[in-house]
XYZ file of C-alpha atoms in Angstrom:
534
model
C 163.193 167.289 150.731
C 159.576 166.952 150.666
C 159.170 170.133 148.582
C 161.902 168.941 146.103
C 160.049 165.651 145.616
C 156.786 167.411 145.126
C 158.469 169.755 142.402
C 159.902 166.578 140.578
C 156.329 165.001 140.638
C 155.032 167.973 139.170
C 157.631 168.174 136.698
C 156.981 164.718 135.898
C 152.970 165.543 135.244
C 154.090 168.390 132.761
C 156.023 165.641 130.522
C 154.459 163.983 127.712
C 154.648 160.423 127.039
C 157.399 160.602 124.698
C 159.123 162.759 127.163
C 158.642 160.302 129.698
C 159.834 157.511 127.662
C 162.919 159.008 126.819
C 163.705 159.775 130.563
C 163.436 156.243 131.595
C 165.422 154.808 128.674
C 167.879 157.610 129.758
C 167.919 156.656 133.405
C 168.169 152.842 132.501
C 171.098 153.474 130.258
C 172.868 155.623 133.137
C 172.368 153.175 135.931
C 173.025 149.840 133.359
C 176.520 151.787 132.562
C 177.206 152.322 136.250
C 176.241 149.019 137.037
C 178.387 147.700 134.325
C 181.581 149.816 135.463
C 181.154 148.714 138.960
C 181.032 145.007 138.121
C 184.166 145.595 135.443
C 185.667 146.949 138.175
C 185.198 144.437 140.904
C 186.133 141.515 138.380
C 189.572 139.858 139.616
C 192.752 140.208 137.421
C 193.790 136.901 136.200
C 196.979 135.911 135.436
C 198.744 132.349 134.419
C 199.276 129.995 137.306
C 201.031 127.148 135.117
C 201.153 126.202 131.138
C 201.718 123.638 129.067
C 200.598 120.606 131.645
C 199.758 117.171 131.323
C 196.224 115.951 131.561
C 196.894 114.233 134.864
C 198.811 117.325 136.368
C 195.824 119.731 135.079
C 193.095 117.643 136.526
C 194.736 117.563 139.911
C 195.468 121.333 140.066
C 192.084 122.246 138.751
C 190.696 119.754 141.774
C 192.860 121.693 144.206
C 191.025 125.212 143.079
C 187.565 123.811 143.330
C 188.135 122.187 146.398
C 189.241 125.549 148.026
C 186.654 127.482 145.752
C 189.322 129.774 144.028
C 187.837 131.349 140.715
C 189.978 130.170 138.254
C 190.052 129.753 134.130
C 191.238 127.427 131.921
C 192.757 127.738 128.395
C 194.899 126.406 125.437
C 192.644 123.147 125.529
C 192.790 122.465 128.960
C 196.867 122.731 129.422
C 196.863 126.110 131.222
C 195.355 127.748 134.251
C 194.723 131.052 135.170
C 194.040 132.295 138.850
C 193.448 135.928 140.222
C 197.189 138.056 140.096
C 197.201 138.562 143.820
C 196.875 134.650 144.430
C 199.328 133.383 141.876
C 202.112 133.101 144.132
C 200.404 131.763 147.310
C 198.709 129.243 145.096
C 202.405 128.237 143.608
C 203.603 127.696 146.835
C 200.723 125.270 148.043
C 200.894 123.221 144.829
C 204.384 122.844 145.252
C 203.644 121.835 148.705
C 201.753 119.148 147.264
C 203.819 118.048 144.768
C 201.618 119.844 141.915
C 202.609 119.934 138.905
C 204.733 116.825 139.417
C 206.068 117.659 135.498
C 205.764 114.466 133.953
C 208.970 115.273 131.536
C 209.095 114.838 127.625
C 208.345 111.468 125.957
C 208.695 110.287 122.874
C 207.073 112.824 121.576
C 209.868 114.743 121.241
C 210.578 112.962 117.597
C 207.246 114.293 116.327
C 208.694 117.467 114.712
C 211.253 116.660 112.135
C 214.538 118.151 113.063
C 217.355 118.590 110.720
C 220.935 119.104 111.169
C 221.417 117.505 114.207
C 224.167 115.631 115.520
C 224.505 112.190 116.458
C 225.154 113.319 120.295
C 222.225 115.051 120.202
C 219.834 112.355 118.754
C 220.856 110.157 121.517
C 220.584 112.392 124.273
C 216.999 113.224 122.866
C 216.350 109.456 122.974
C 217.546 109.275 126.420
C 215.452 111.934 127.612
C 212.314 110.129 125.579
C 213.035 106.965 127.502
C 213.547 108.411 130.773
C 210.003 110.486 130.205
C 208.034 107.335 129.039
C 209.469 105.374 132.428
C 208.747 108.105 134.577
C 204.890 108.464 133.177
C 204.628 104.377 133.687
C 205.941 104.340 137.028
C 203.544 107.151 138.068
C 200.803 105.078 137.396
C 201.285 102.620 139.903
C 199.073 102.617 143.161
C 200.688 104.896 145.785
C 203.556 106.629 143.188
C 202.430 110.478 143.165
C 205.568 111.209 140.829
C 208.490 109.949 139.545
C 211.803 110.514 138.017
C 214.266 108.342 135.951
C 218.150 108.720 135.510
C 219.798 106.333 132.786
C 223.386 106.281 132.516
C 224.775 104.296 129.350
C 228.014 103.986 128.325
C 229.302 105.939 125.153
C 229.391 104.324 121.813
C 233.076 104.420 120.827
C 234.662 102.639 118.059
C 237.814 101.417 120.266
C 236.341 100.269 123.948
C 238.922 100.686 126.335
C 236.881 99.794 129.200
C 234.902 96.539 128.950
C 233.340 96.585 132.296
C 231.548 99.564 132.326
C 227.562 98.721 132.264
C 224.616 101.015 132.377
C 223.148 101.968 135.425
C 219.773 103.792 136.250
C 218.239 105.669 139.353
C 214.664 105.962 139.958
C 213.216 108.663 142.186
C 209.441 108.244 143.549
C 207.273 110.420 145.353
C 204.858 108.275 147.503
C 204.062 111.564 149.730
C 203.466 110.029 153.366
C 203.051 106.115 152.213
C 204.914 103.392 151.459
C 205.803 100.781 148.737
C 205.471 97.088 149.016
C 208.531 95.265 148.383
C 206.791 93.384 145.285
C 206.021 97.521 143.542
C 209.766 98.248 144.237
C 210.730 94.914 142.555
C 208.360 95.607 139.672
C 209.890 99.061 139.439
C 213.211 97.658 138.958
C 212.258 94.886 136.593
C 210.403 97.314 134.300
C 213.270 99.918 134.128
C 215.959 96.948 133.477
C 213.814 95.375 130.703
C 213.352 98.782 129.098
C 217.046 99.411 128.472
C 219.547 97.105 126.910
C 222.131 95.617 129.024
C 220.690 96.733 132.560
C 220.669 94.125 135.175
C 217.878 94.932 138.033
C 220.388 94.849 140.535
C 221.939 98.005 138.848
C 218.609 99.919 139.459
C 218.425 102.253 142.495
C 215.165 103.015 143.626
C 214.697 106.025 146.149
C 211.853 107.536 147.626
C 210.827 111.183 148.867
C 211.929 110.762 152.439
C 215.486 109.462 151.641
C 215.038 105.651 151.907
C 216.548 103.329 149.607
C 214.079 100.805 148.753
C 215.920 98.623 146.327
C 219.150 97.560 148.918
C 217.521 94.981 150.096
C 216.449 93.775 146.955
C 220.057 92.969 145.781
C 220.753 89.344 144.845
C 224.136 88.200 146.296
C 224.637 84.953 145.136
C 227.809 84.510 147.184
C 226.287 85.862 150.571
C 229.114 87.647 151.325
C 227.918 90.443 153.370
C 226.086 90.100 156.972
C 223.262 92.103 155.520
C 222.966 89.546 152.722
C 223.025 86.527 154.903
C 220.362 88.239 157.166
C 217.968 89.196 154.366
C 218.338 85.567 153.047
C 217.704 83.479 156.402
C 214.666 86.047 156.781
C 213.114 84.779 153.678
C 213.562 81.314 154.473
C 211.838 81.448 157.659
C 209.034 83.902 156.716
C 208.371 81.310 153.709
C 208.391 78.159 156.061
C 206.627 80.291 158.648
C 203.617 81.246 156.295
C 203.569 77.897 154.729
C 202.835 76.170 157.992
C 200.380 79.022 159.272
C 198.212 78.953 156.315
C 197.972 75.418 156.532
C 197.061 75.709 160.210
C 194.640 78.262 159.486
C 192.614 76.295 157.256
C 192.154 73.402 160.082
C 191.869 75.860 163.031
C 190.569 78.881 161.802
C 192.462 82.278 161.199
C 194.336 83.866 163.623
C 194.140 80.798 165.993
C 197.883 80.037 165.235
C 201.152 81.550 165.781
C 204.299 80.451 163.873
C 207.526 81.188 163.861
C 210.669 79.385 162.213
C 214.235 79.475 162.872
C 216.432 78.190 160.056
C 220.497 77.771 160.081
C 222.197 78.765 157.049
C 225.252 77.455 155.591
C 227.122 80.805 154.030
C 230.317 78.963 153.097
C 230.988 78.489 149.904
C 233.372 75.021 149.150
C 235.155 73.597 146.345
C 236.357 70.009 146.387
C 238.800 68.518 144.366
C 239.254 64.507 144.522
C 242.146 63.018 142.246
C 241.787 58.921 142.669
C 243.904 56.213 141.106
C 242.708 52.595 141.363
C 245.905 50.198 140.636
C 243.245 46.966 140.911
C 241.370 48.438 137.692
C 244.114 48.355 134.913
C 243.071 48.354 131.361
C 245.005 48.076 128.233
C 246.086 51.482 126.781
C 248.171 50.622 124.153
C 249.782 47.602 122.117
C 252.683 47.406 119.802
C 253.857 44.262 117.862
C 257.252 44.151 115.963
C 258.147 41.516 113.508
C 261.592 41.655 111.752
C 262.890 38.805 109.065
C 266.200 38.789 107.576
C 267.220 35.973 104.659
C 271.230 36.048 102.778
C 272.328 33.677 100.288
C 275.877 33.949 98.704
C 276.967 31.543 95.333
C 279.871 31.988 93.055
C 279.992 30.832 89.427
C 282.343 28.832 87.406
C 283.690 31.752 85.211
C 286.929 33.920 85.162
C 287.910 35.962 87.739
C 286.046 39.209 87.790
C 288.352 42.275 87.155
C 291.651 43.414 85.101
C 292.611 39.645 85.045
C 289.329 38.425 83.674
C 290.029 40.602 80.611
C 293.224 40.162 79.764
C 293.757 37.213 77.747
C 294.983 33.938 78.978
C 297.526 31.990 77.617
C 296.515 29.196 75.865
C 297.080 25.768 77.281
C 296.568 27.092 80.933
C 294.570 25.193 83.584
C 291.003 26.127 84.553
C 290.133 27.617 87.874
C 288.094 25.489 90.150
C 284.366 26.869 91.316
C 284.177 28.736 94.334
C 281.462 27.539 97.392
C 277.791 29.111 98.074
C 277.148 30.476 101.333
C 273.348 30.747 102.721
C 272.119 32.895 106.081
C 268.253 33.608 107.376
C 267.528 35.718 110.730
C 263.762 36.273 112.345
C 262.980 38.679 115.114
C 259.424 39.562 116.832
C 258.966 42.256 119.491
C 255.821 43.337 121.240
C 255.280 46.134 124.099
C 251.921 46.481 125.729
C 251.137 49.551 127.793
C 248.714 49.562 130.989
C 246.651 52.501 131.841
C 245.838 52.589 135.890
C 242.091 53.786 136.660
C 242.121 57.459 137.277
C 239.393 59.801 138.646
C 239.126 63.258 139.149
C 236.082 64.535 141.071
C 235.190 68.454 141.198
C 232.199 69.491 143.776
C 231.471 73.112 144.150
C 228.806 73.596 146.756
C 227.064 77.151 146.955
C 225.996 79.088 150.060
C 222.718 79.047 151.182
C 222.309 75.625 152.212
C 219.827 75.065 154.947
C 221.644 72.826 157.841
C 219.131 72.873 160.414
C 214.999 74.178 160.958
C 213.159 74.473 163.923
C 209.815 75.805 164.871
C 207.776 76.992 167.620
C 204.210 76.953 167.334
C 201.191 78.316 169.434
C 197.466 77.775 168.530
C 194.568 78.468 170.245
C 192.015 76.025 172.138
C 188.780 75.445 170.501
C 185.878 77.146 171.921
C 182.602 75.171 172.542
C 179.434 76.564 171.497
C 176.852 77.903 173.865
C 174.540 75.217 175.115
C 170.379 75.357 175.068
C 168.759 78.093 177.288
C 167.011 76.955 180.268
C 163.845 78.551 181.283
C 164.083 80.927 183.955
C 168.070 80.849 183.914
C 170.567 82.838 181.693
C 172.003 81.267 178.839
C 175.329 79.357 179.455
C 178.573 81.476 177.792
C 180.748 79.592 175.434
C 183.564 77.590 176.845
C 186.807 76.637 175.863
C 187.698 72.909 175.119
C 191.476 71.834 175.557
C 192.697 69.277 172.990
C 193.883 65.989 173.727
C 197.726 65.372 173.639
C 196.765 62.451 170.836
C 195.333 65.601 168.661
C 198.577 68.025 169.429
C 200.996 64.877 168.684
C 199.160 64.712 165.283
C 199.269 68.864 164.854
C 202.962 68.627 165.599
C 203.505 65.268 163.166
C 201.727 67.850 160.284
C 203.863 70.466 161.135
C 206.821 68.266 161.082
C 205.952 66.930 157.547
C 205.168 70.552 156.109
C 208.466 71.571 156.776
C 210.372 68.701 155.510
C 212.086 67.698 158.767
C 213.465 64.179 159.379
C 214.552 63.483 162.812
C 217.327 61.399 163.447
C 217.243 58.224 164.900
C 215.886 58.688 168.974
C 215.626 62.315 168.194
C 212.715 63.646 170.297
C 210.011 65.487 167.918
C 209.862 68.422 170.933
C 213.507 69.009 169.898
C 212.298 70.166 166.428
C 208.964 71.444 166.692
C 207.720 73.026 169.987
C 204.087 73.082 169.911
C 201.487 74.300 173.095
C 198.071 75.295 173.073
C 197.487 78.631 175.129
C 194.444 81.071 175.229
C 195.706 84.118 173.028
C 194.876 87.525 174.495
C 192.709 90.214 172.998
C 194.084 92.700 171.516
C 193.349 95.751 172.686
C 194.623 99.718 173.182
C 196.668 100.657 175.814
C 195.715 102.776 178.668
C 197.670 105.788 177.267
C 196.102 105.055 174.077
C 192.730 105.187 175.544
C 192.942 107.844 177.879
C 194.107 109.910 174.890
C 191.372 109.054 172.712
C 189.031 109.989 175.522
C 190.496 113.310 175.871
C 190.483 113.776 172.331
C 186.747 113.171 172.308
C 185.913 115.127 175.050
C 187.407 118.312 173.435
C 186.085 117.219 170.268
C 182.676 117.305 171.517
C 183.423 120.869 173.244
C 184.007 122.431 170.233
C 181.355 120.906 168.455
C 179.176 122.172 171.274
C 180.791 125.545 171.103
C 180.332 126.144 167.777
C 176.413 125.135 167.749
C 175.748 127.647 170.475
C 178.248 130.249 168.999
C 176.166 130.229 165.781
C 172.890 130.945 168.056
C 174.693 133.674 170.403
C 175.346 135.617 166.906
C 172.196 135.491 165.602
C 170.335 136.817 168.982
C 173.385 139.300 168.856
C 172.141 140.222 165.368
C 168.573 140.907 166.506
C 169.262 142.579 169.429
C 171.402 145.178 167.481
C 168.744 145.461 165.118
C 166.243 145.782 167.643
C 168.243 148.410 169.688
C 168.725 149.932 166.244
C 164.879 150.377 165.560
C 164.352 151.448 168.982
C 166.554 154.486 169.026
C 165.484 155.519 165.675
C 162.501 158.471 166.006
C 160.354 159.792 162.969
C 161.230 162.767 161.846
C 158.493 165.730 162.570
C 156.574 166.578 159.544
C 155.843 170.242 159.789
C 152.163 171.095 158.981
C 151.088 173.816 156.558
C 150.416 176.795 157.819
C 146.526 177.427 157.293
C 144.409 180.554 157.029
C 142.095 180.511 159.987
C 139.589 182.515 161.195
C 140.051 185.242 164.032
C 138.006 183.059 166.318
C 139.957 179.891 165.297
C 143.526 181.732 165.954
C 142.346 183.306 169.196
C 141.504 180.157 170.725
C 144.932 178.064 169.669
C 147.057 179.671 172.273
C 144.475 179.797 175.076
C 143.737 175.975 174.960
C 145.686 172.753 174.347
C 142.705 170.979 173.807
C 141.159 170.859 169.745
C 137.633 171.838 169.507
C 135.438 170.491 167.164
C 135.347 173.855 165.213
C 139.271 174.203 164.810
C 138.933 170.413 163.677
C 136.579 170.875 161.086
C 138.435 174.093 159.854
C 141.362 172.032 159.639
C 139.802 169.266 157.834
C 138.054 171.464 155.430
C 141.184 173.616 154.193
C 143.749 170.602 154.299
C 142.599 167.444 154.596
C 146.508 166.279 154.264
C 147.403 168.023 157.802
C 144.746 165.622 160.204
C 146.844 162.743 159.050
C 149.826 164.355 159.735
C 148.433 165.587 163.231
C 147.246 162.246 164.095
C 150.603 160.756 163.733
C 152.341 163.224 166.120
C 149.688 162.793 168.776
C 150.043 158.927 168.629
C 153.796 159.113 168.788
C 153.586 161.152 171.753
C 154.416 159.044 175.016
C 151.400 158.526 177.244
C 152.973 160.306 180.291
C 153.478 163.466 178.204
C 149.966 164.023 177.288
């Protein structure tokens, strides 16, 4: 090997400057090409993970890849992500388990491109898809909602309506992960969807979470309180409202957390319709009055002329006697009639009483005693601990009267106030973990401490093991003997070598004179020989 290197050095010395530069450039080019080929072969093969994602989904996917230290590339304006081909399917399953990408759906951008020749059914379907997508995007912005989907059912537009009772309905699916939505958030989702769809009522919107719980069932309004669940829910709302009302007032006076209030309300769940029809004979009034008056006058008189008729036209005989005049008759008649109709006082009363009337309310109140501040410290004595001061009966009675007034209670005559509001002063127990929880926490902390200590010492043990491995490897490594060149010696020096193991000054001088490099090799060999073998 040494001869080969020496021959290369001799050959290098024979080259000129231009040849040396050309050889170095060629070597660098070859090494660069080889390095490029190696790096290119080790470059991962990227494949498409997801494309056409929204900004929110893309940010979530990229954030997950960064936390896992996975190489990725972003393309298509940030809507497509590429990862190594051997991790595509695994990452898709991992992201699907986390609900990514959520798939925001299509919104009103579906109408950005002009589409001609579409039927009315397709246009209405696109509008419904856009509305559902926009609502899902809006609901996903709520705190605690990871993703949402909205399904809307609208009655078809027909020229002849055959079913008048068909109304629009909607269903909302929300993915809350392991969390839970508050009642106000669920109610806001119902009203958001109902106000976005014409003719849709909040009670017709069903909200379901990813655990299969119907969140909107408890918010349905039942004005008739027909079901037992509606009655219990209404009663719970009344009791919670009254309890919070009293508890917030007492917290301001005696301090937060020093009062516990529970209210029990009795609700009338029956609907009553009362109809009363009354007649008052004493309250007569004139309803109508008719007055009729009749007057008749009759007069009859006879004249002195001849008789009327044929005989009057016949010529009378001359010299005959004239007829005597007839008498005259006169008659007069007068009649008056009055009709009066009276109406009896008639009253019809219709009273409709809806369910939900609060019949009675009782309350139970626990209050904590006052804490007296610690007294001044005396020299040489420990500082006194703060004590507990009980309230006087007058103060308790005043607090009871305040609670009664806040609830709007009106005790009957002779009714004791204790039957309406029970108020007691007791010491509250400090809330603490259960013994089982304490034991579990202690065992968990002990195991955690062992794991931390083991991880620390494991790192140290690993470093020591690596150091020992390299130490033993270096100890086992032996230097290869370098052969010394055969020198031409004088007969006297050659005869002295096999007969003696010692080196004489004459032999050393001869070696140094012929080949100075051999003396260094000989010295290294002698130094490398263990002391016991000298």
